[in-house]
C-alpha cells in the first residue's frame, strides 16, 4: 500500500493542476477526514469543509448587516449575467486583475475584517470566471471514477494526499510565491497585532467579532478558499432582445433560457409579463413578442429576479431545481440538497389603464 | 341560546375586511410598486397595497409635491385603492416609504 501512494499522488497532482477547477475538492476530503498531515494545514482543510458552505451564508450575513436585504439578494445573482457581459466584450484583463487583487488583498485583509469581506466577494466573482462549468463537471466525474475504481484504503490515502497539496495549488492560483508552510504561521501574527478590540479592554469578545476574525485568518492563510468556497458558477445565455417595429420587442431565445433553467416557458413568460406590466405572445418560431420597448438589460433584470424567486434553491443556492404543480400550488424541489418548498404564485397585480379607452371598451 | 362558538368573531366577516388590501394567499400584505409603459418613453408607476391606516390622499399629495409629477388614486374592486403616478417614480417611492418608517421588507418593487 505504501508503495502505491507515491504512484498515485503525483499523477493526481498533475491532473488536478491541469484541470483548474477543484471546487469539488473539499467535498472529497469531507468523506474521510483522516489526516496525519501537519496541524496547520489540517485545520484549514477540515474547517474547509465547513467553510465550503460557510462563506456563502456567513459572509452574506455580514454583508447584510451593512446593506439592505433586497439588495444583497440581487447582488448574488448579478454575477450571473455580469459574466456574460464580460464574455461578450472578450476582455481578458479582468481575470489577470482578479489574480492581482486576491494576491494583493490578502495581506491587507489581515488588517481589517470588513475590508476582507469586500475583497472576498470581489475576487470571488472574478475568480469564478476561471472555471468553466464543464471543467467542474469533468472533475466530478473524474473523482467519482477514481473513488469507484480504487479500493477504500486507496481512497483514504487520496484524501490524505489532497489536503497537503491544497495550499500549493492555492498559491499557484493566487500567484503567490511563498512557502506554503510559512504562510499560516506568518499571517496569524499579522492579524493578532493589536487589532482585536477586546485586547485593550476588559470586555468579552462578541461572537461576530470572533467570526470575522476566523474568516480573516482563514482566508489570509489560504487565499484560494475564496474561489473554491463558492460553488461553480451558474451561467445562462443573456436574453437576446431586438425591436420589432416601433412598439414591440422580441425576446428570441426564451425557449433556450427556459430549457437551461428547467422551467416551463409559460411560467417564465407569465412572470415576465406580470413583472413588466405588459402583454405579448409567442410567435411561430418560438420567440416571445413583448408589447413595449424593452432593452436587454431590463429583461435581464427581470430574469434575474425570476431565478432568485423560482430557480435558485433557497437552502443551498443550487440552480438544480424542479418546479412541479400540485393542487394549484407550485412546489420547487432541489435536486442537489433535496429540500422542497412552495413558491409564490405569479400574480399580475394592478394593471392601470394604458392607451385609448375606446379600444378597451367592448362592442 | 348562547353557544360559545357562535359568539366568537365571524371569520368570514374578517376575510372581507382584509381581502381588499391583501393579496390573499401570499400571506404578507406587501406594498407593490409597479411600472407600466405607455406610449413613447412615458411610464406609469402604481403603488398597490398601502395599509388602510394611512390616508392615501395625503400620501398622494406628498408624492406629487416631492416627485413633481401628477398622480391619482384609482379605486380597484379587488385590489383596493391604488396610487398612480406619472413617470418612473419607483425608486423615489421606495426611498420615500422607507424614510417614513415603512418596513423595507414589506415593499416589493417590480418592473425592469
Tab-separated table of C-alpha atoms in Angstrom, chain A:
chain	number	residue	atom	x	y	z
A	1	UNK	CA	0.000	0.000	0.000
A	2	UNK	CA	2.736	2.374	0.968
A	3	UNK	CA	4.447	1.801	-2.320
A	4	UNK	CA	1.328	2.742	-4.139
A	5	UNK	CA	0.949	6.093	-2.503
A	6	UNK	CA	3.656	7.934	-4.323
A	7	UNK	CA	2.435	6.443	-7.532
A	8	UNK	CA	-0.995	7.828	-7.083
A	9	UNK	CA	-0.196	11.174	-5.649
A	10	UNK	CA	1.957	12.670	-8.355
A	11	UNK	CA	-0.447	11.735	-11.043
A	12	UNK	CA	-3.244	13.211	-9.012
A	13	UNK	CA	-1.429	16.430	-8.516
A	14	UNK	CA	-0.645	16.860	-12.129
A	15	UNK	CA	-4.065	16.167	-13.358
A	16	UNK	CA	-5.659	18.401	-10.829
A	17	UNK	CA	-3.401	21.236	-11.708
A	18	UNK	CA	-4.295	20.969	-15.317
A	19	UNK	CA	-7.972	20.996	-14.649
A	20	UNK	CA	-8.185	24.264	-12.848
A	21	UNK	CA	-11.408	23.613	-11.022
A	22	UNK	CA	-11.206	21.982	-7.704
A	23	UNK	CA	-14.465	23.152	-6.347
A	24	UNK	CA	-15.496	19.643	-5.509
A	25	UNK	CA	-12.282	19.205	-3.661
A	26	UNK	CA	-13.260	19.814	-0.097
A	27	UNK	CA	-16.242	17.586	-0.572
A	28	UNK	CA	-13.902	14.773	-1.387
A	29	UNK	CA	-11.920	15.484	1.719
A	30	UNK	CA	-15.106	15.621	3.682
A	31	UNK	CA	-15.745	11.968	3.149
A	32	UNK	CA	-12.718	10.824	5.108
A	33	UNK	CA	-11.298	13.450	7.356
A	34	UNK	CA	-8.422	11.317	8.478
A	35	UNK	CA	-5.350	13.355	8.079
A	36	UNK	CA	-1.934	12.784	9.532
A	37	UNK	CA	-0.763	15.965	7.841
A	38	UNK	CA	0.757	18.827	9.843
A	39	UNK	CA	-1.690	20.559	12.118
A	40	UNK	CA	-1.829	23.924	10.499
A	41	UNK	CA	-2.836	22.620	7.151
A	42	UNK	CA	-5.088	20.084	8.686
A	43	UNK	CA	-7.071	22.846	10.274
A	44	UNK	CA	-7.597	24.626	7.078
A	45	UNK	CA	-8.917	21.621	5.311
A	46	UNK	CA	-11.157	20.309	7.995
A	47	UNK	CA	-12.557	23.716	8.520
A	48	UNK	CA	-12.524	23.979	4.799
A	49	UNK	CA	-15.443	21.694	4.557
A	50	UNK	CA	-17.449	23.819	6.929
A	51	UNK	CA	-16.270	26.927	5.220
A	52	UNK	CA	-17.087	25.483	1.907
A	53	UNK	CA	-20.695	26.160	2.652
A	54	UNK	CA	-19.986	28.742	5.274
A	55	UNK	CA	-18.898	31.891	3.474
A	56	UNK	CA	-21.870	31.895	1.248
A	57	UNK	CA	-24.009	32.245	4.319
A	58	UNK	CA	-21.880	33.893	6.905
A	59	UNK	CA	-20.374	36.466	4.640
A	60	UNK	CA	-23.674	37.369	3.283
A	61	UNK	CA	-24.932	37.805	6.753
A	62	UNK	CA	-22.104	40.155	7.421
A	63	UNK	CA	-22.801	41.978	4.262
A	64	UNK	CA	-26.428	42.134	5.094
A	65	UNK	CA	-25.682	43.813	8.337
A	66	UNK	CA	-24.446	46.744	6.375
A	67	UNK	CA	-26.785	46.629	3.473
A	68	UNK	CA	-30.413	46.140	2.814
A	69	UNK	CA	-31.648	42.642	2.418
A	70	UNK	CA	-33.108	43.015	-1.012
A	71	UNK	CA	-30.016	44.481	-2.498
A	72	UNK	CA	-27.740	41.678	-1.490
A	73	UNK	CA	-30.008	39.115	-2.944
A	74	UNK	CA	-29.716	40.846	-6.218
A	75	UNK	CA	-26.010	41.111	-5.837
A	76	UNK	CA	-25.674	37.416	-5.599
A	77	UNK	CA	-27.229	36.947	-8.898
A	78	UNK	CA	-25.798	39.907	-10.612
A	79	UNK	CA	-22.750	37.834	-11.183
A	80	UNK	CA	-24.595	35.518	-13.497
A	81	UNK	CA	-25.185	37.932	-16.247
A	82	UNK	CA	-22.252	40.060	-15.357
A	83	UNK	CA	-20.190	37.182	-16.546
A	84	UNK	CA	-21.889	37.215	-19.864
A	85	UNK	CA	-21.183	40.810	-20.447
A	86	UNK	CA	-17.534	40.290	-19.910
A	87	UNK	CA	-17.501	37.387	-22.257
A	88	UNK	CA	-19.207	39.352	-24.912
A	89	UNK	CA	-16.614	42.050	-24.737
A	90	UNK	CA	-13.905	39.421	-24.845
A	91	UNK	CA	-11.852	41.143	-22.257
A	92	UNK	CA	-9.242	39.003	-20.698
A	93	UNK	CA	-7.902	41.713	-18.492
A	94	UNK	CA	-10.299	41.282	-15.569
A	95	UNK	CA	-9.011	37.793	-14.986
A	96	UNK	CA	-5.472	38.983	-14.547
A	97	UNK	CA	-6.736	41.709	-12.333
A	98	UNK	CA	-8.532	39.204	-10.209
A	99	UNK	CA	-5.338	37.379	-9.594
A	100	UNK	CA	-3.548	40.528	-8.695
A	101	UNK	CA	-6.388	41.543	-6.462
A	102	UNK	CA	-6.555	38.422	-4.472
A	103	UNK	CA	-2.834	38.391	-4.109
A	104	UNK	CA	-2.725	41.953	-3.003
A	105	UNK	CA	-5.831	41.810	-0.907
A	106	UNK	CA	-4.724	39.076	1.389
A	107	UNK	CA	-2.077	40.993	3.258
A	108	UNK	CA	-4.372	43.963	3.600
A	109	UNK	CA	-7.210	41.733	4.554
A	110	UNK	CA	-5.432	40.609	7.638
A	111	UNK	CA	-5.600	44.110	8.993
A	112	UNK	CA	-9.308	44.792	8.930
A	113	UNK	CA	-12.210	42.426	8.879
A	114	UNK	CA	-14.760	44.453	6.878
A	115	UNK	CA	-12.217	45.002	4.172
A	116	UNK	CA	-11.745	41.328	3.772
A	117	UNK	CA	-15.352	40.614	3.174
A	118	UNK	CA	-15.471	43.136	0.428
A	119	UNK	CA	-12.294	41.941	-1.165
A	120	UNK	CA	-13.508	38.481	-0.834
A	121	UNK	CA	-16.661	38.938	-2.763
A	122	UNK	CA	-14.879	40.865	-5.380
A	123	UNK	CA	-12.284	38.297	-6.129
A	124	UNK	CA	-14.903	35.679	-5.654
A	125	UNK	CA	-16.891	36.886	-8.549
A	126	UNK	CA	-13.966	37.381	-10.774
A	127	UNK	CA	-12.233	34.192	-9.937
A	128	UNK	CA	-15.243	32.111	-10.552
A	129	UNK	CA	-14.968	33.009	-14.152
A	130	UNK	CA	-11.893	30.935	-14.456
A	131	UNK	CA	-13.701	27.736	-14.123
A	132	UNK	CA	-15.969	26.731	-16.813
A	133	UNK	CA	-18.852	24.664	-15.651
A	134	UNK	CA	-17.697	21.901	-17.873
A	135	UNK	CA	-14.400	21.630	-16.167
A	136	UNK	CA	-16.083	21.346	-12.824
A	137	UNK	CA	-18.324	18.619	-14.080
A	138	UNK	CA	-15.417	16.761	-15.516
A	139	UNK	CA	-13.738	16.906	-12.190
A	140	UNK	CA	-16.758	15.454	-10.552
A	141	UNK	CA	-16.891	12.603	-12.948
A	142	UNK	CA	-13.203	12.120	-12.654
A	143	UNK	CA	-13.315	11.942	-8.917
A	144	UNK	CA	-16.186	9.549	-8.987
A	145	UNK	CA	-14.283	7.291	-11.273
A	146	UNK	CA	-11.311	7.455	-9.054
A	147	UNK	CA	-13.191	6.563	-5.929
A	148	UNK	CA	-15.008	3.773	-7.646
A	149	UNK	CA	-12.028	2.177	-9.228
A	150	UNK	CA	-9.881	2.258	-6.163
A	151	UNK	CA	-10.304	0.173	-3.094
A	152	UNK	CA	-11.330	2.014	0.039
A	153	UNK	CA	-7.942	2.338	1.665
A	154	UNK	CA	-6.586	3.775	-1.509
A	155	UNK	CA	-9.304	6.362	-1.460
A	156	UNK	CA	-8.323	7.235	2.072
A	157	UNK	CA	-4.825	7.970	1.025
A	158	UNK	CA	-6.078	10.020	-1.806
A	159	UNK	CA	-7.868	12.231	0.615
A	160	UNK	CA	-4.906	12.456	2.840
A	161	UNK	CA	-2.794	13.466	-0.031
A	162	UNK	CA	-5.086	16.176	-1.266
A	163	UNK	CA	-5.050	18.414	1.741
A	164	UNK	CA	-1.314	18.552	1.585
A	165	UNK	CA	-1.343	19.824	-1.920
A	166	UNK	CA	-4.154	22.210	-1.409
A	167	UNK	CA	-2.015	25.088	-0.275
A	168	UNK	CA	0.334	24.544	-3.124
A	169	UNK	CA	-2.397	24.804	-5.640
A	170	UNK	CA	-3.903	27.726	-3.878
A	171	UNK	CA	-0.773	29.655	-4.089
A	172	UNK	CA	-0.289	28.865	-7.704
A	173	UNK	CA	-3.704	30.199	-8.290
A	174	UNK	CA	-3.108	33.373	-6.433
A	175	UNK	CA	0.301	33.968	-7.956
A	176	UNK	CA	1.994	33.996	-4.624
A	177	UNK	CA	5.423	32.508	-4.416
A	178	UNK	CA	5.641	31.981	-0.706
A	179	UNK	CA	6.413	28.780	1.013
A	180	UNK	CA	3.076	27.224	1.858
A	181	UNK	CA	4.260	26.229	5.274
A	182	UNK	CA	5.493	29.674	6.117
A	183	UNK	CA	2.183	31.293	5.347
A	184	UNK	CA	-0.082	30.027	8.063
A	185	UNK	CA	2.467	30.929	10.693
A	186	UNK	CA	3.016	34.393	9.302
A	187	UNK	CA	-0.464	35.580	8.859
A	188	UNK	CA	-2.000	34.996	12.268
A	189	UNK	CA	0.719	37.146	13.753
A	190	UNK	CA	-0.225	39.943	11.434
A	191	UNK	CA	-3.857	39.599	12.315
A	192	UNK	CA	-3.256	39.401	16.000
A	193	UNK	CA	-1.264	42.573	16.040
A	194	UNK	CA	-3.370	44.592	18.447
A	195	UNK	CA	-6.264	44.792	16.062
A	196	UNK	CA	-8.724	42.954	18.203
A	197	UNK	CA	-10.783	45.458	20.105
A	198	UNK	CA	-11.194	43.158	23.070
A	199	UNK	CA	-7.471	43.014	23.703
A	200	UNK	CA	-7.285	46.522	25.026
A	201	UNK	CA	-10.458	46.405	27.077
A	202	UNK	CA	-11.757	44.148	29.782
A	203	UNK	CA	-14.868	43.007	27.977
A	204	UNK	CA	-15.590	39.652	26.480
A	205	UNK	CA	-15.298	39.168	22.761
A	206	UNK	CA	-18.525	39.093	20.832
A	207	UNK	CA	-19.447	36.305	18.505
A	208	UNK	CA	-19.491	38.375	15.304
A	209	UNK	CA	-16.029	39.637	16.106
A	210	UNK	CA	-14.715	36.165	16.529
A	211	UNK	CA	-16.437	35.088	13.373
A	212	UNK	CA	-14.876	37.839	11.295
A	213	UNK	CA	-11.547	37.072	12.864
A	214	UNK	CA	-11.914	33.442	11.969
A	215	UNK	CA	-12.679	34.209	8.367
A	216	UNK	CA	-9.969	36.774	8.049
A	217	UNK	CA	-7.460	34.310	9.415
A	218	UNK	CA	-8.765	31.540	7.287
A	219	UNK	CA	-8.735	33.460	4.063
A	220	UNK	CA	-5.435	35.048	4.786
A	221	UNK	CA	-3.945	31.646	5.386
A	222	UNK	CA	-5.280	30.141	2.202
A	223	UNK	CA	-6.477	32.631	-0.346
A	224	UNK	CA	-7.746	30.011	-2.722
A	225	UNK	CA	-10.584	29.194	-0.405
A	226	UNK	CA	-12.075	32.395	-1.614
A	227	UNK	CA	-12.582	30.947	-5.015
A	228	UNK	CA	-13.110	27.339	-4.133
A	229	UNK	CA	-15.530	28.127	-1.352
A	230	UNK	CA	-18.162	29.304	-3.747
A	231	UNK	CA	-19.997	26.854	-5.851
A	232	UNK	CA	-19.495	26.641	-9.527
A	233	UNK	CA	-20.992	29.442	-11.476
A	234	UNK	CA	-24.416	29.255	-12.919
A	235	UNK	CA	-24.480	30.853	-16.278
A	236	UNK	CA	-27.155	31.211	-18.847
A	237	UNK	CA	-27.038	32.926	-22.151
A	238	UNK	CA	-28.100	36.537	-21.987
A	239	UNK	CA	-31.537	37.233	-23.419
A	240	UNK	CA	-31.383	38.439	-26.968
A	241	UNK	CA	-33.786	41.291	-27.362
A	242	UNK	CA	-34.402	43.209	-30.512
A	243	UNK	CA	-37.020	45.638	-31.574
A	244	UNK	CA	-39.762	44.654	-33.879
A	245	UNK	CA	-41.339	47.722	-35.337
A	246	UNK	CA	-41.767	50.629	-33.039
A	247	UNK	CA	-43.690	49.279	-30.136
A	248	UNK	CA	-42.735	45.668	-29.766
A	249	UNK	CA	-39.664	43.839	-28.558
A	250	UNK	CA	-38.752	40.319	-29.493
A	251	UNK	CA	-37.183	38.019	-26.977
A	252	UNK	CA	-35.643	35.466	-29.280
A	253	UNK	CA	-34.070	32.890	-27.006
A	254	UNK	CA	-36.784	32.370	-24.417
A	255	UNK	CA	-37.018	28.702	-25.095
A	256	UNK	CA	-33.293	28.206	-24.767
A	257	UNK	CA	-33.197	30.032	-21.479
A	258	UNK	CA	-36.217	28.167	-20.178
A	259	UNK	CA	-34.603	24.905	-21.116
A	260	UNK	CA	-31.467	25.915	-19.314
A	261	UNK	CA	-33.438	26.779	-16.201
A	262	UNK	CA	-35.623	23.681	-16.469
A	263	UNK	CA	-38.765	25.730	-16.390
A	264	UNK	CA	-41.871	25.766	-18.473
A	265	UNK	CA	-41.742	28.653	-20.939
A	266	UNK	CA	-45.314	29.515	-19.992
A	267	UNK	CA	-44.302	30.025	-16.402
A	268	UNK	CA	-41.369	32.216	-17.299
A	269	UNK	CA	-43.399	34.204	-19.773
A	270	UNK	CA	-46.170	34.709	-17.287
A	271	UNK	CA	-43.669	36.046	-14.827
A	272	UNK	CA	-42.096	38.332	-17.392
A	273	UNK	CA	-45.416	39.796	-18.362
A	274	UNK	CA	-46.627	40.347	-14.850
A	275	UNK	CA	-43.363	41.942	-13.805
A	276	UNK	CA	-43.050	44.191	-16.790
A	277	UNK	CA	-46.697	45.029	-16.811
A	278	UNK	CA	-47.268	44.221	-20.433
A	279	UNK	CA	-48.661	41.560	-22.647
A	280	UNK	CA	-47.379	39.714	-25.632
A	281	UNK	CA	-47.374	36.450	-27.475
A	282	UNK	CA	-45.173	33.679	-28.703
A	283	UNK	CA	-44.713	33.639	-32.417
A	284	UNK	CA	-44.258	30.679	-34.726
A	285	UNK	CA	-40.513	30.446	-34.269
A	286	UNK	CA	-40.821	30.176	-30.519
A	287	UNK	CA	-39.829	33.765	-29.964
A	288	UNK	CA	-41.585	35.923	-27.465
A	289	UNK	CA	-43.055	39.136	-28.758
A	290	UNK	CA	-43.446	41.628	-25.945
A	291	UNK	CA	-45.509	44.742	-26.205
A	292	UNK	CA	-43.499	47.804	-25.360
A	293	UNK	CA	-39.885	48.767	-25.722
A	294	UNK	CA	-37.517	46.788	-23.645
A	295	UNK	CA	-33.800	46.623	-23.598
A	296	UNK	CA	-31.754	43.563	-22.993
A	297	UNK	CA	-30.620	44.872	-19.655
A	298	UNK	CA	-34.151	45.300	-18.455
A	299	UNK	CA	-35.240	41.834	-19.423
A	300	UNK	CA	-32.073	40.537	-17.865
A	301	UNK	CA	-33.025	42.150	-14.586
A	302	UNK	CA	-36.417	40.562	-14.627
A	303	UNK	CA	-34.963	37.186	-15.492
A	304	UNK	CA	-32.541	37.532	-12.662
A	305	UNK	CA	-35.400	38.103	-10.301
A	306	UNK	CA	-37.162	35.102	-11.712
A	307	UNK	CA	-34.134	32.993	-10.992
A	308	UNK	CA	-33.886	34.240	-7.444
A	309	UNK	CA	-37.524	33.532	-6.868
A	310	UNK	CA	-38.222	30.404	-8.829
A	311	UNK	CA	-34.979	28.700	-9.790
A	312	UNK	CA	-32.383	29.089	-7.083
A	313	UNK	CA	-32.748	26.824	-4.098
A	314	UNK	CA	-33.041	28.979	-1.008
A	315	UNK	CA	-31.324	26.436	1.141
A	316	UNK	CA	-28.245	25.516	-0.836
A	317	UNK	CA	-28.286	28.100	-3.632
A	318	UNK	CA	-28.155	25.401	-6.213
A	319	UNK	CA	-29.826	26.072	-9.514
A	320	UNK	CA	-30.581	22.419	-9.984
A	321	UNK	CA	-34.223	22.571	-9.043
A	322	UNK	CA	-37.510	21.340	-10.387
A	323	UNK	CA	-40.818	23.107	-10.344
A	324	UNK	CA	-43.922	20.996	-10.059
A	325	UNK	CA	-47.537	21.888	-9.657
A	326	UNK	CA	-49.620	20.122	-7.075
A	327	UNK	CA	-53.142	21.153	-6.254
A	328	UNK	CA	-52.739	24.536	-7.856
A	329	UNK	CA	-49.645	25.278	-5.842
A	330	UNK	CA	-46.187	25.295	-7.310
A	331	UNK	CA	-43.536	23.413	-5.416
A	332	UNK	CA	-39.856	23.738	-6.009
A	333	UNK	CA	-37.717	20.775	-5.126
A	334	UNK	CA	-33.965	20.944	-5.112
A	335	UNK	CA	-32.100	18.193	-6.878
A	336	UNK	CA	-28.867	18.681	-5.025
A	337	UNK	CA	-29.980	19.111	-1.421
A	338	UNK	CA	-33.442	17.608	-1.589
A	339	UNK	CA	-35.230	20.499	0.023
A	340	UNK	CA	-38.726	21.275	-1.073
A	341	UNK	CA	-40.741	24.392	-0.698
A	342	UNK	CA	-43.714	26.099	-2.173
A	343	UNK	CA	-43.213	29.196	-4.253
A	344	UNK	CA	-45.454	32.167	-4.686
A	345	UNK	CA	-47.955	32.050	-7.444
A	346	UNK	CA	-47.419	34.633	-10.111
A	347	UNK	CA	-49.908	37.419	-9.735
A	348	UNK	CA	-50.135	40.226	-12.150
A	349	UNK	CA	-51.477	42.707	-9.643
A	350	UNK	CA	-52.874	46.032	-10.560
A	351	UNK	CA	-52.849	46.983	-14.206
A	352	UNK	CA	-53.505	50.593	-14.894
A	353	UNK	CA	-55.404	51.705	-17.887
A	354	UNK	CA	-52.938	52.464	-20.628
A	355	UNK	CA	-53.793	53.550	-24.109
A	356	UNK	CA	-57.087	54.536	-25.536
A	357	UNK	CA	-60.113	53.749	-23.527
A	358	UNK	CA	-62.190	53.332	-26.597
A	359	UNK	CA	-60.094	50.325	-27.582
A	360	UNK	CA	-60.792	48.561	-24.343
A	361	UNK	CA	-64.495	49.105	-24.498
A	362	UNK	CA	-66.348	46.039	-25.632
A	363	UNK	CA	-68.526	46.481	-28.708
